[in-house]
PDB file of C-alpha atoms in Angstrom:
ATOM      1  CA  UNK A  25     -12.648  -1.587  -6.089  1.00 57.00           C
ATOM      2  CA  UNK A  26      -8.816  -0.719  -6.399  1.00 70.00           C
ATOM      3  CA  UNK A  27      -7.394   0.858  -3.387  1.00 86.00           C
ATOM      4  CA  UNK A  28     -10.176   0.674  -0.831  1.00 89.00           C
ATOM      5  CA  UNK A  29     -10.286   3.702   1.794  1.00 90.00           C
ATOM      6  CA  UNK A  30      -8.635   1.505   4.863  1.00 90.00           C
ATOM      7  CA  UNK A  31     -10.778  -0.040   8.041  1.00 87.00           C
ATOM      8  CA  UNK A  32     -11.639   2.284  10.590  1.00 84.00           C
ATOM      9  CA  UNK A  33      -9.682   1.311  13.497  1.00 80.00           C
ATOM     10  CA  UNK A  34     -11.726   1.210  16.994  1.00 80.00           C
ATOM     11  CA  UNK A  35     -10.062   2.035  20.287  1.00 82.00           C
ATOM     12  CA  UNK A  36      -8.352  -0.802  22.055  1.00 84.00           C
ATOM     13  CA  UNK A  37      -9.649   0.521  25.688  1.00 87.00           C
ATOM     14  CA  UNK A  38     -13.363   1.301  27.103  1.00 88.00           C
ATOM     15  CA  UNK A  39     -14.059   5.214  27.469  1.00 88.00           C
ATOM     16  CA  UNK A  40     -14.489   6.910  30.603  1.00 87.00           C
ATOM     17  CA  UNK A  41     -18.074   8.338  31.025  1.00 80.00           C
ATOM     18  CA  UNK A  42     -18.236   8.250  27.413  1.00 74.00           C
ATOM     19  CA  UNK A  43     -15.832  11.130  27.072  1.00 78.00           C
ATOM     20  CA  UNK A  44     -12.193  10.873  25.099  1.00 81.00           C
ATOM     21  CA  UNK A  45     -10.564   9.828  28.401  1.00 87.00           C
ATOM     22  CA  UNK A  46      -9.735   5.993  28.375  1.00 87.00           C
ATOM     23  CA  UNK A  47      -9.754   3.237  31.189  1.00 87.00           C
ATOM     24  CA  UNK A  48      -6.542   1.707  30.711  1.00 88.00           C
ATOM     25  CA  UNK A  49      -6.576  -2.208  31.028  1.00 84.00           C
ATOM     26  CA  UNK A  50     -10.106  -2.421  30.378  1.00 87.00           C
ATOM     27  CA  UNK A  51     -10.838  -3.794  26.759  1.00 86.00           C
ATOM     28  CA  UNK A  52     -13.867  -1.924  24.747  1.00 86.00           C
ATOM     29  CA  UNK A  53     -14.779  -5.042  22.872  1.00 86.00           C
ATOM     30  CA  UNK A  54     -13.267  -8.037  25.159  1.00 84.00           C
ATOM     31  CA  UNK A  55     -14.980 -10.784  22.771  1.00 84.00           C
ATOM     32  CA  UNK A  56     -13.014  -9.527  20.090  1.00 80.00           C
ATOM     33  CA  UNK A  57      -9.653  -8.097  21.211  1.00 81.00           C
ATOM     34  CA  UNK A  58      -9.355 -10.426  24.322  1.00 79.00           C
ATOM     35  CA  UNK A  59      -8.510 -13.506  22.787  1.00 82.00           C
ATOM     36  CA  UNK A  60      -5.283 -11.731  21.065  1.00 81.00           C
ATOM     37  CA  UNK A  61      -2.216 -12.642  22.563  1.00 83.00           C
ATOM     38  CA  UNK A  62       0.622 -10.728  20.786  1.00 83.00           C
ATOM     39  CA  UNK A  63      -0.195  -7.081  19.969  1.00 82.00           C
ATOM     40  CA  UNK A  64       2.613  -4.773  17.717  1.00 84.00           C
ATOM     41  CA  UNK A  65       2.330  -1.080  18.500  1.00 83.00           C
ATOM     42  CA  UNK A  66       4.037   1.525  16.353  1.00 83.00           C
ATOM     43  CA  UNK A  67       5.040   5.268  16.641  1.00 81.00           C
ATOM     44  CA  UNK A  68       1.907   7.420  15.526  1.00 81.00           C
ATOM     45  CA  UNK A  69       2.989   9.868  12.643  1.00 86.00           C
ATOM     46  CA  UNK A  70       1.510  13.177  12.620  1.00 88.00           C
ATOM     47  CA  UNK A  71       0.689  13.123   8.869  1.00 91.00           C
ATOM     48  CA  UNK A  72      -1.877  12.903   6.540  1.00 93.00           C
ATOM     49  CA  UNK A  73      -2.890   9.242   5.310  1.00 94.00           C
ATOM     50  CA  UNK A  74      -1.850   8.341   1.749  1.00 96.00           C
ATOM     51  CA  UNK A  75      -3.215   5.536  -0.311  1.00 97.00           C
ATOM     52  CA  UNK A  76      -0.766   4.436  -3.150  1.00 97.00           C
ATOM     53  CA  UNK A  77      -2.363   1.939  -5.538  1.00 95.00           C
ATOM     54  CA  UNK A  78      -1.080  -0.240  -8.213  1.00 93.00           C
ATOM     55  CA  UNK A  79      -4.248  -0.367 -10.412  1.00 90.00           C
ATOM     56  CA  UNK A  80      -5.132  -1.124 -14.109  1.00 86.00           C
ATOM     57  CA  UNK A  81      -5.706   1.808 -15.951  1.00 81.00           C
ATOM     58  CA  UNK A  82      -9.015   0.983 -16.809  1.00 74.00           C
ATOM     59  CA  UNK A  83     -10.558   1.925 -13.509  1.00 64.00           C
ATOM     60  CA  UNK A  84     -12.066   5.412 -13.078  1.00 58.00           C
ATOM     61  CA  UNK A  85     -11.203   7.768 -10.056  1.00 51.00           C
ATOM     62  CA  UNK A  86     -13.425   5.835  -7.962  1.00 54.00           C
ATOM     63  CA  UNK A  87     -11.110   2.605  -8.396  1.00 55.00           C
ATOM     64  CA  UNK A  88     -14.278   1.068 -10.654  1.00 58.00           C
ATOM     65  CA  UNK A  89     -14.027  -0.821 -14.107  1.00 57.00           C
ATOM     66  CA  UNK A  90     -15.315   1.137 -16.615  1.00 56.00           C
ATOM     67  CA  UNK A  91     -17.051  -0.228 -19.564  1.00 56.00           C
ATOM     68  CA  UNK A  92     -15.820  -3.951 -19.077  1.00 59.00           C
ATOM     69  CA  UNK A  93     -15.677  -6.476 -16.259  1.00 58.00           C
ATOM     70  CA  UNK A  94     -12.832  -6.201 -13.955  1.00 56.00           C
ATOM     71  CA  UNK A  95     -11.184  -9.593 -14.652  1.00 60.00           C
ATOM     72  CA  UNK A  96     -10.584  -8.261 -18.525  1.00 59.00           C
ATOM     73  CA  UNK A  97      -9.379  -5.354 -17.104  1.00 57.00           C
ATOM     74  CA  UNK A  98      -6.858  -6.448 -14.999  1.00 57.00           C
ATOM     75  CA  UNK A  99      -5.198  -9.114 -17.865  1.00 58.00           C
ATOM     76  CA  UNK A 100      -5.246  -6.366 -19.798  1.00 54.00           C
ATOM     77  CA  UNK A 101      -3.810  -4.121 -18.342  1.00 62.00           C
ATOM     78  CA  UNK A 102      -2.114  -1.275 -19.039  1.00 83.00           C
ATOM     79  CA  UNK A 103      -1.295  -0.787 -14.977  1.00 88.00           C
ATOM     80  CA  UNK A 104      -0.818   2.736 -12.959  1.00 91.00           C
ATOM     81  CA  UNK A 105       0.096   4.326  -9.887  1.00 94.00           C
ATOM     82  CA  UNK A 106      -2.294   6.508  -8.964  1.00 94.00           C
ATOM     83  CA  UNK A 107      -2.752   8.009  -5.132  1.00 95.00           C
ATOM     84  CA  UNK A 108      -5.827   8.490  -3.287  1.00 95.00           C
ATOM     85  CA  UNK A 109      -6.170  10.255   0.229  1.00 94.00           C
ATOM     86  CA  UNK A 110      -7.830   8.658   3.751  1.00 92.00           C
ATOM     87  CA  UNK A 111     -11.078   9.208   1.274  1.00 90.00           C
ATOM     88  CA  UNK A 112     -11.846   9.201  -1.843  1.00 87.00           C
ATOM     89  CA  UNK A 113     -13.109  12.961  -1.917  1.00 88.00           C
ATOM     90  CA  UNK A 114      -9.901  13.457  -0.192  1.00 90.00           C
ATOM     91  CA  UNK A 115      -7.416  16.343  -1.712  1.00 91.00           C
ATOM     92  CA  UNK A 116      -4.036  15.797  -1.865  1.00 92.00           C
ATOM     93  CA  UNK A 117      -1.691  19.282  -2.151  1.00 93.00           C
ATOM     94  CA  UNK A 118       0.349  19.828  -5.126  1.00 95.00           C
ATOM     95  CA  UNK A 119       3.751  19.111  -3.218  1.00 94.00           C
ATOM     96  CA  UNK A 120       2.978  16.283  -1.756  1.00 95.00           C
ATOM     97  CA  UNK A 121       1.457  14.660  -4.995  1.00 96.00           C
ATOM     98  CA  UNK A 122       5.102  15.471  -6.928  1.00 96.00           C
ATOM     99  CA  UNK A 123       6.764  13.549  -3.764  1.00 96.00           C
ATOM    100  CA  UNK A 124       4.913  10.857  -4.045  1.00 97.00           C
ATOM    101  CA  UNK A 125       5.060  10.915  -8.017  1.00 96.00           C
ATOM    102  CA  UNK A 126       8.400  10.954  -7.764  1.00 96.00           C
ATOM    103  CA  UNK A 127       8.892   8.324  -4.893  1.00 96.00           C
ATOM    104  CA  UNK A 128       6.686   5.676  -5.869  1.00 96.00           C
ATOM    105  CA  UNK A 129       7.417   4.966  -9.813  1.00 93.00           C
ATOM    106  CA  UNK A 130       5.533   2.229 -12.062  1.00 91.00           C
ATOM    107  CA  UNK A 131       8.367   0.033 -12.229  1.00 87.00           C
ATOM    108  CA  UNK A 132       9.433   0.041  -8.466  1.00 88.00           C
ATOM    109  CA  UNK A 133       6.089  -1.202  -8.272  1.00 90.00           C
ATOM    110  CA  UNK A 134       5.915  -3.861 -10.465  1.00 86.00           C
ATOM    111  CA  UNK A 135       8.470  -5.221  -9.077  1.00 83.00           C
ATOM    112  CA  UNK A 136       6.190  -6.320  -5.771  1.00 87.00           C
ATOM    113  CA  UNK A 137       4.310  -8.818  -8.392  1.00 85.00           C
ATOM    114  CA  UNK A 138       5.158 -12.044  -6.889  1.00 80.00           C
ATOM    115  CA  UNK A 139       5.143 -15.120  -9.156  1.00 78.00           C
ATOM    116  CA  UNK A 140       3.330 -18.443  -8.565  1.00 80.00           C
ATOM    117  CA  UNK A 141       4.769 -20.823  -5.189  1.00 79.00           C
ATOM    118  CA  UNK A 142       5.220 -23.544  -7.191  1.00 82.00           C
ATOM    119  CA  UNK A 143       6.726 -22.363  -9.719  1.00 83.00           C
ATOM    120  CA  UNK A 144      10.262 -24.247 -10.367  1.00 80.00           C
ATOM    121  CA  UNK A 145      11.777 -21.107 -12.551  1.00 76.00           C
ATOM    122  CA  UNK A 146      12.018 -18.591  -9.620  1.00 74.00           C
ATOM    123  CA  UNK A 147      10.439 -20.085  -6.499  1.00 72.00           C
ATOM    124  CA  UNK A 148       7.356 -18.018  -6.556  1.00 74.00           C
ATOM    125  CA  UNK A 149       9.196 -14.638  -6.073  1.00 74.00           C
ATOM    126  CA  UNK A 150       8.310 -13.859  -9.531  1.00 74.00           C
ATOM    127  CA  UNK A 151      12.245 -13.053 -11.362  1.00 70.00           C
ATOM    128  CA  UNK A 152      14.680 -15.272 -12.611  1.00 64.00           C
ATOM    129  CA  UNK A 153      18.112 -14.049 -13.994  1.00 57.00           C
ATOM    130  CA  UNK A 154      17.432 -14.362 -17.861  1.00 51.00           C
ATOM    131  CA  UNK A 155      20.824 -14.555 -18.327  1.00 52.00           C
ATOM    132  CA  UNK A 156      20.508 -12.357 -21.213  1.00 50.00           C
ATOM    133  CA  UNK A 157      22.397  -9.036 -21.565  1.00 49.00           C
ATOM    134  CA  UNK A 158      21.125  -6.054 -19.198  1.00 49.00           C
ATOM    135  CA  UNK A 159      19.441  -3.896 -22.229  1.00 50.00           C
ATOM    136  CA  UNK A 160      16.945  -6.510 -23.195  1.00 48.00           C
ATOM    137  CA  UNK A 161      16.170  -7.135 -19.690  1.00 47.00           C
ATOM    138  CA  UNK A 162      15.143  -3.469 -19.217  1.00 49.00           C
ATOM    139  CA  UNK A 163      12.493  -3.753 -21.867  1.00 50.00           C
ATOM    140  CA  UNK A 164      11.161  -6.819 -20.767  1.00 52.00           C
ATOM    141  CA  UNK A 165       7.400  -7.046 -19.611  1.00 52.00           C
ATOM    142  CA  UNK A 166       6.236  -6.635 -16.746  1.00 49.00           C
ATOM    143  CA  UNK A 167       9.794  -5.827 -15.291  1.00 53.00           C
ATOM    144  CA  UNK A 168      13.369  -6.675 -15.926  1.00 54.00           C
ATOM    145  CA  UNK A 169      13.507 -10.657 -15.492  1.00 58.00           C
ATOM    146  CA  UNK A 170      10.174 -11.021 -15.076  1.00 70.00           C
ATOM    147  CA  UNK A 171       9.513 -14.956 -14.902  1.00 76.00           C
ATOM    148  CA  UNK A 172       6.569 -16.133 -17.212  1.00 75.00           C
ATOM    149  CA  UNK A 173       4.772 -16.968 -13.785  1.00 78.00           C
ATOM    150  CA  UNK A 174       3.847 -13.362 -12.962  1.00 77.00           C
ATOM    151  CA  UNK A 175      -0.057 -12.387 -13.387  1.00 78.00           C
ATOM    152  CA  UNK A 176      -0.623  -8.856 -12.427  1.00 82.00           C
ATOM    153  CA  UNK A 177      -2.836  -7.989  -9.713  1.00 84.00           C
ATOM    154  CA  UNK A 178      -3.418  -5.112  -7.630  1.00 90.00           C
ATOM    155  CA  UNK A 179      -0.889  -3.284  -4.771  1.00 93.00           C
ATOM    156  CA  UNK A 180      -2.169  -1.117  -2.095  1.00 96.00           C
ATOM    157  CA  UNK A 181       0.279   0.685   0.039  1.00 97.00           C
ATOM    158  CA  UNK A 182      -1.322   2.215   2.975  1.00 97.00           C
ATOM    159  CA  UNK A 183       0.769   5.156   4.791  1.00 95.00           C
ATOM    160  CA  UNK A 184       1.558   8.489   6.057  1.00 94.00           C
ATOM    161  CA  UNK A 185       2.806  11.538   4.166  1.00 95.00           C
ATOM    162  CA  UNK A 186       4.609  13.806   6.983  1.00 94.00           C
ATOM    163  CA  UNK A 187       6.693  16.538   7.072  1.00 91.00           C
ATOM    164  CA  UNK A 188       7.211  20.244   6.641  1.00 88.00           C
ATOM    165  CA  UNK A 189       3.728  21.562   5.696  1.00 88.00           C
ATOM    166  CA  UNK A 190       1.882  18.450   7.060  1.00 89.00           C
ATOM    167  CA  UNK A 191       0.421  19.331  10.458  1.00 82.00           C
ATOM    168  CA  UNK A 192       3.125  19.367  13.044  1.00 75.00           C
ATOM    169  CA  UNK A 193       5.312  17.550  10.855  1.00 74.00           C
ATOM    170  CA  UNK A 194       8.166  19.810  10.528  1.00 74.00           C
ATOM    171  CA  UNK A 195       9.656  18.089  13.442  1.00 80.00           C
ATOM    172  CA  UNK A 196      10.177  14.796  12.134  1.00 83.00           C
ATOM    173  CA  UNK A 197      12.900  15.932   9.120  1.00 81.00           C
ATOM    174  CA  UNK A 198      15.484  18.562   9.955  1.00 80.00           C
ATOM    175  CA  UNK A 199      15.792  19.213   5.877  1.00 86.00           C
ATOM    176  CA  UNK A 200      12.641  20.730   5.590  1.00 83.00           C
ATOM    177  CA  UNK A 201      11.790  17.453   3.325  1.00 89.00           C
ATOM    178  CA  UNK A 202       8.735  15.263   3.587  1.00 93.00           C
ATOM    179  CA  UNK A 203       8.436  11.405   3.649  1.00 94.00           C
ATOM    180  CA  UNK A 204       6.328   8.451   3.379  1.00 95.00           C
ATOM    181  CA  UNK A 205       5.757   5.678   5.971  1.00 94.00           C
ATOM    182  CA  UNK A 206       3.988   2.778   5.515  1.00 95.00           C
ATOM    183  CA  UNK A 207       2.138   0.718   7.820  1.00 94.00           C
ATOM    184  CA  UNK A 208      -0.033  -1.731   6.117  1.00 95.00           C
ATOM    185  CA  UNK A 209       0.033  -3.518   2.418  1.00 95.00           C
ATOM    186  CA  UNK A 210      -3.412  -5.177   0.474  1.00 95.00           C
ATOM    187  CA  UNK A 211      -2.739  -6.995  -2.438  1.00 91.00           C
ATOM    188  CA  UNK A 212      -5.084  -8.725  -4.746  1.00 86.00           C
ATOM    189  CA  UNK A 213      -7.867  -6.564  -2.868  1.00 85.00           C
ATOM    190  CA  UNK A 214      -7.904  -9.496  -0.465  1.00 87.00           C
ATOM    191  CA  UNK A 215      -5.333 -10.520   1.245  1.00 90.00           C
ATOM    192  CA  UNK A 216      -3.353  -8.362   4.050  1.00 92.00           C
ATOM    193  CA  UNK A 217       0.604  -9.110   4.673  1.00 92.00           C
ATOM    194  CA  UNK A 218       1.913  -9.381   7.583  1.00 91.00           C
ATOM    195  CA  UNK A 219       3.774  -7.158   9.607  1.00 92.00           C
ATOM    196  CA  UNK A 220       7.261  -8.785   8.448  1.00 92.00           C
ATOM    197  CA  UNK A 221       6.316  -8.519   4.945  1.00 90.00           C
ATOM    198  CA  UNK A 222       5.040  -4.808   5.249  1.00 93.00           C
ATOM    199  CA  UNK A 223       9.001  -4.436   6.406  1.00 93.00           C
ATOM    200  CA  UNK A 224      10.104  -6.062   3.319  1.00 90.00           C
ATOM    201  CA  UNK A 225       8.150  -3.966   0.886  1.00 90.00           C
ATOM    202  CA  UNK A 226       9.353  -0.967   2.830  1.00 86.00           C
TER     203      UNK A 226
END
């Protein structure tokens, strides 16, 4: 499934009484959490959670293949954006769909395809300067100096829509604007980047 709704994250502390209030310092699930020894914490947006996915086109809304087996599909191609809410029931208001329609364009996209590691062309970062003039470049497939190397696969960008209109968001952009922040990246449905290269795709 393309774009799968993202893992519910548990509470790093034990409750109080079983109530909302939490007992700093002591671990809920100590097995689990106790053995990690570097944690990264980030500001919590007040926003609604966005889903932007990289997809082949032959999926239906529910991020299934239709009709044919998802390998075929996703050599075939064509690919989409298409953008999904904390669910998959979720609704996602008209002005914040035309932000992120306008933010998060097919080719920007593409361009997180990374080619093969051993690749001697272009290193595994999937482009190579062609060398050939700009205009023919801009046509290419699946984006301008695209190395042969590059097999499509699917993009998930997990985030935050916040803003004016979103919740308490107004605070966050003194232009009345709204704005996307991501915090996690799947790609290939399988593997989850790190925190260094969710920076870089920012």
């Amino acid at each position: 499934m393309a774009a799968p709704p993202y893992p519910k994250i548990e509470n790093l502390y034990a409750s109080l009484s079983g109530g909302e209030a939490r007992a700093i310092g002591v671990l809920k699930s100590p097995a689990r959490t106790g053995l990690i020894a570097r944690w990264l914490c980030t500001e919590k947006i007040d926003g609604t959670n966005i889903r932007v996915s990289l997809e082949p086109e032959g999926l239906d809304a529910r991020g299934s293949a239709v009709g044919d087996s998802w390998e075929k599909i996703r050599l075939a191609g064509p690919w989409v954006v298409r953008f999904y809410g904390r669910t998959d029931k979720a609704q996602t208001p008209d002005f914040i769909q035309e932000y992120l329609e306008a933010t998060f364009a097919l080719d920007k996209l593409k361009q997180l395809w990374q080619g093969r590691r051993s690749c001697t062309r272009c290193d595994g970062a999937g482009r190579e300067d062609s060398g050939q003039p700009a205009i023919l470049s801009q046509l290419a497939e699946p984006f301008p100096y695209a190395c042969d190397c590059v097999e499509p696969y699917p993009i998930t960008l997990y985030g935050e829509a916040y803003g004016a209109g979103i919740h308490g968001g107004g605070d966050y952009r003194r232009d009345g604007g709204i704005s996307f922040r991501l915090f996690d990246v799947l790609v290939g449905e399988k593997h989850w980047l790190t925190w260094e290269n969710v920076v870089g795709v920012a």
